[in-house]
């Protein structure tokens, strides 16, 4: 994600809001990649929690880099909220197909 953020910072054709939106969308892609590669089950939830904490931190840093001194103004766009449980994660994914293990955890 850091390399992607660096690319966005160097993209003169995008507005600051477009750059942050691209970072947020990349975050979603990384979550989908994780879900596609992990074995699933409740044991995957701990790894996912660690991943999303890192991604949320990277989003905050990206927002600060993109908006610079405007960061103190208090009117910055939101970053993604923590996906604290399987149900919240499935809602975040929306129309994306969820792995069976995740759907099972979300139904509990």
XYZ file of N, CA and C in Angstrom:
324
model
N 0.832 -1.199 0.000
C 0.000 0.000 0.000
C 0.873 1.257 0.000
N 2.012 1.201 0.683
C 2.877 2.388 0.732
C 3.365 2.799 -0.651
N 3.732 1.820 -1.468
C 4.182 2.131 -2.829
C 3.038 2.749 -3.631
N 1.843 2.225 -3.456
C 0.674 2.761 -4.150
C 0.407 4.199 -3.711
N 0.525 4.454 -2.413
C 0.325 5.813 -1.901
C 1.353 6.760 -2.498
N 2.592 6.315 -2.571
C 3.644 7.145 -3.164
C 3.318 7.474 -4.615
N 2.787 6.513 -5.357
C 2.374 6.760 -6.747
C 1.278 7.814 -6.794
N 0.307 7.711 -5.893
C -0.799 8.661 -5.882
C -0.325 10.076 -5.572
N 0.644 10.180 -4.684
C 1.174 11.497 -4.339
C 1.835 12.170 -5.539
N 2.352 11.378 -6.451
C 3.051 11.911 -7.624
C 2.136 12.110 -8.831
N 0.851 11.859 -8.686
C -0.085 11.938 -9.816
C -0.688 13.347 -9.906
N -0.164 14.194 -10.801
C -0.630 15.581 -10.865
C -2.024 15.743 -11.472
N -2.514 14.727 -12.173
C -3.798 14.871 -12.847
C -4.995 14.610 -11.929
N -4.747 14.143 -10.721
C -5.839 13.858 -9.784
C -5.910 14.924 -8.699
N -7.137 15.191 -8.257
C -7.321 16.094 -7.121
C -6.924 15.351 -5.846
N -6.804 16.087 -4.776
C -6.455 15.453 -3.501
C -7.512 14.442 -3.073
N -8.782 14.780 -3.277
C -9.854 13.854 -2.914
C -9.804 12.589 -3.782
N -9.493 12.746 -5.048
C -9.376 11.579 -5.934
C -8.207 10.686 -5.512
N -7.119 11.301 -5.085
C -5.968 10.521 -4.626
C -6.333 9.702 -3.398
N -7.012 10.326 -2.428
C -7.404 9.598 -1.232
C -8.411 8.504 -1.573
N -9.326 8.789 -2.462
C -10.307 7.775 -2.879
C -9.608 6.576 -3.515
N -8.584 6.819 -4.292
C -7.811 5.726 -4.894
C -7.145 4.876 -3.815
N -6.623 5.523 -2.786
C -6.005 4.793 -1.666
C -7.059 3.938 -0.964
N -8.229 4.496 -0.719
C -9.295 3.750 -0.052
C -9.748 2.566 -0.896
N -9.821 2.750 -2.194
C -10.209 1.642 -3.077
C -9.137 0.555 -3.106
N -7.875 0.949 -3.070
C -6.779 -0.031 -3.040
C -6.839 -0.840 -1.748
N -7.200 -0.192 -0.666
C -7.389 -0.858 0.611
C -8.405 -2.000 0.464
N -9.489 -1.725 -0.205
C -10.533 -2.732 -0.445
C -9.978 -3.903 -1.250
N -9.198 -3.600 -2.277
C -8.599 -4.656 -3.101
C -7.676 -5.544 -2.269
N -6.903 -4.942 -1.359
C -6.001 -5.717 -0.512
C -6.767 -6.620 0.451
N -7.882 -6.138 0.955
C -8.721 -6.971 1.823
C -9.279 -8.150 1.030
N -9.751 -7.888 -0.173
C -10.278 -8.981 -1.010
C -9.180 -9.989 -1.343
N -7.978 -9.503 -1.585
C -6.848 -10.399 -1.857
C -6.562 -11.269 -0.631
N -6.558 -10.687 0.543
C -6.335 -11.445 1.772
C -7.390 -12.535 1.908
N -8.649 -12.167 1.712
C -9.735 -13.142 1.865
C -9.621 -14.272 0.851
N -9.135 -13.949 -0.336
C -8.977 -14.965 -1.362
C -7.819 -15.922 -1.099
N -6.813 -15.444 -0.370
C -5.617 -16.261 -0.142
C -5.603 -16.993 1.194
N -6.350 -16.506 2.179
C -6.282 -17.154 3.487
C -7.114 -18.431 3.495
N -6.824 -19.283 4.451
C -7.511 -20.568 4.558
C -8.898 -20.421 5.165
N -9.099 -19.357 5.883
C -10.416 -19.091 6.430
C -10.606 -19.600 7.837
N -11.827 -19.440 8.305
C -12.168 -19.858 9.646
C -11.832 -18.792 10.673
N -12.160 -19.097 11.904
C -11.960 -18.124 12.974
C -10.484 -17.806 13.189
N -9.579 -18.722 12.818
C -8.149 -18.462 12.973
C -7.680 -17.334 12.053
N -8.370 -17.111 10.958
C -8.002 -16.043 10.031
C -8.383 -14.666 10.567
N -9.304 -14.620 11.503
C -9.789 -13.329 11.974
C -8.681 -12.537 12.661
N -7.834 -13.195 13.433
C -6.728 -12.499 14.097
C -5.768 -11.884 13.095
N -5.440 -12.633 12.046
C -4.555 -12.105 10.998
C -5.215 -10.937 10.274
N -6.519 -11.046 10.044
C -7.222 -9.970 9.376
C -7.221 -8.706 10.237
N -7.410 -8.869 11.533
C -7.408 -7.720 12.438
C -6.081 -6.976 12.356
N -4.992 -7.732 12.338
C -3.665 -7.122 12.217
C -3.525 -6.402 10.882
N -3.966 -7.051 9.808
C -3.904 -6.437 8.471
C -4.684 -5.138 8.427
N -5.893 -5.158 8.910
C -6.713 -3.949 8.792
C -6.204 -2.825 9.676
N -5.603 -3.129 10.819
C -5.010 -2.071 11.628
C -3.896 -1.377 10.847
N -3.088 -2.172 10.167
C -2.011 -1.608 9.353
C -2.589 -0.777 8.197
N -3.621 -1.292 7.541
C -4.230 -0.566 6.424
C -4.868 0.746 6.891
N -5.542 0.721 8.032
C -6.147 1.950 8.558
C -5.080 2.986 8.887
N -3.973 2.524 9.477
C -2.868 3.426 9.785
C -2.315 4.045 8.504
N -2.128 3.206 7.476
C -1.611 3.699 6.191
C -2.566 4.712 5.570
N -3.870 4.491 5.711
C -4.847 5.454 5.195
C -4.702 6.800 5.895
N -4.544 6.764 7.209
C -4.384 8.014 7.969
C -3.124 8.755 7.550
N -2.038 8.013 7.378
C -0.792 8.640 6.927
C -0.946 9.212 5.523
N -1.612 8.467 4.646
C -1.829 8.942 3.275
C -2.659 10.216 3.282
N -3.695 10.233 4.093
C -4.551 11.428 4.170
C -3.732 12.632 4.619
N -2.862 12.419 5.595
C -2.017 13.505 6.083
C -1.042 13.976 4.998
N -0.459 13.035 4.262
C 0.476 13.398 3.196
C -0.240 14.115 2.057
N -1.420 13.652 1.718
C -2.156 14.228 0.588
C -2.681 15.622 0.922
N -3.206 15.800 2.122
C -3.839 17.062 2.474
C -2.912 18.025 3.211
N -1.739 17.567 3.613
C -0.727 18.433 4.199
C -1.215 19.306 5.327
N -0.991 20.610 5.217
C -1.343 21.556 6.278
C -2.841 21.649 6.514
N -3.639 21.238 5.540
C -5.087 21.252 5.727
C -5.517 20.230 6.767
N -4.583 19.333 7.154
C -4.902 18.311 8.144
C -5.320 18.936 9.465
N -4.818 20.108 9.772
C -5.154 20.767 11.034
C -6.517 21.455 10.981
N -7.065 21.613 9.802
C -8.321 22.342 9.655
C -9.521 21.576 10.197
N -9.408 20.258 10.354
C -10.491 19.469 10.911
C -11.577 19.099 9.920
N -11.391 19.403 8.655
C -12.428 19.102 7.665
C -11.928 18.084 6.638
N -11.181 17.112 7.106
C -10.626 16.101 6.205
C -11.645 15.013 5.909
N -11.521 14.386 4.748
C -12.395 13.247 4.453
C -12.107 12.104 5.423
N -13.111 11.302 5.667
C -12.949 10.157 6.555
C -12.139 9.056 5.888
N -11.465 8.280 6.716
C -10.849 7.044 6.259
C -11.787 5.914 6.687
N -11.504 4.717 6.207
C -12.367 3.586 6.509
C -12.366 3.302 8.001
N -13.532 3.037 8.525
C -13.649 2.642 9.925
C -13.202 1.189 10.059
N -12.784 0.809 11.261
C -12.352 -0.565 11.508
C -13.505 -1.526 11.275
N -13.188 -2.617 10.632
C -14.164 -3.686 10.390
C -14.023 -4.657 11.554
N -14.810 -4.443 12.591
C -14.573 -5.079 13.878
C -15.108 -6.493 14.031
N -15.919 -6.929 13.090
C -16.449 -8.286 13.189
C -16.787 -8.803 11.787
N -17.007 -10.110 11.661
C -17.278 -10.683 10.330
C -18.495 -10.075 9.632
N -19.534 -9.752 10.391
C -20.727 -9.170 9.768
C -20.419 -7.807 9.157
N -19.667 -6.984 9.876
C -19.282 -5.666 9.366
C -18.434 -5.810 8.105
N -17.559 -6.809 8.087
C -16.721 -7.047 6.910
C -17.567 -7.456 5.714
N -18.535 -8.339 5.901
C -19.378 -8.752 4.771
C -20.204 -7.576 4.257
N -20.638 -6.711 5.159
C -21.379 -5.514 4.733
C -20.473 -4.581 3.933
N -19.211 -4.448 4.361
C -18.236 -3.624 3.648
C -18.008 -4.155 2.239
N -17.956 -5.473 2.102
C -17.711 -6.074 0.786
C -18.900 -5.915 -0.146
N -20.093 -5.779 0.405
C -21.274 -5.557 -0.411
C -21.528 -6.673 -1.396
N -21.495 -6.339 -2.685
C -21.806 -7.301 -3.734
C -20.668 -8.276 -4.016
N -19.507 -8.026 -3.444
C -18.380 -8.938 -3.664
C -18.689 -10.290 -3.047
N -18.295 -11.366 -3.716
C -18.552 -12.687 -3.138
C -17.711 -12.902 -1.878
N -18.352 -13.396 -0.837
C -17.662 -13.670 0.426
C -17.296 -15.152 0.473
N -16.127 -15.455 1.002
C -15.792 -16.861 1.208
C -16.801 -17.505 2.167
N -17.037 -18.777 1.985
C -18.032 -19.486 2.811
C -17.705 -19.369 4.291
N -16.417 -19.444 4.645
C -16.042 -19.364 6.070
C -16.421 -18.030 6.671
N -16.310 -16.950 5.868
C -16.636 -15.612 6.361
C -18.146 -15.477 6.513
N -18.899 -15.964 5.549
C -20.360 -15.913 5.633
C -20.847 -16.683 6.853
N -20.205 -17.806 7.142
C -20.577 -18.619 8.300
C -20.308 -17.855 9.595
N -19.141 -17.227 9.693
C -18.826 -16.437 10.887
C -19.775 -15.248 11.039
N -20.132 -14.628 9.921
C -21.004 -13.452 9.969
C -22.436 -13.824 10.402
N -22.835 -15.047 10.119
C -24.186 -15.485 10.453
C -24.345 -15.800 11.936
N -23.241 -15.944 12.671
C -23.334 -16.301 14.102
C -23.833 -15.159 14.934
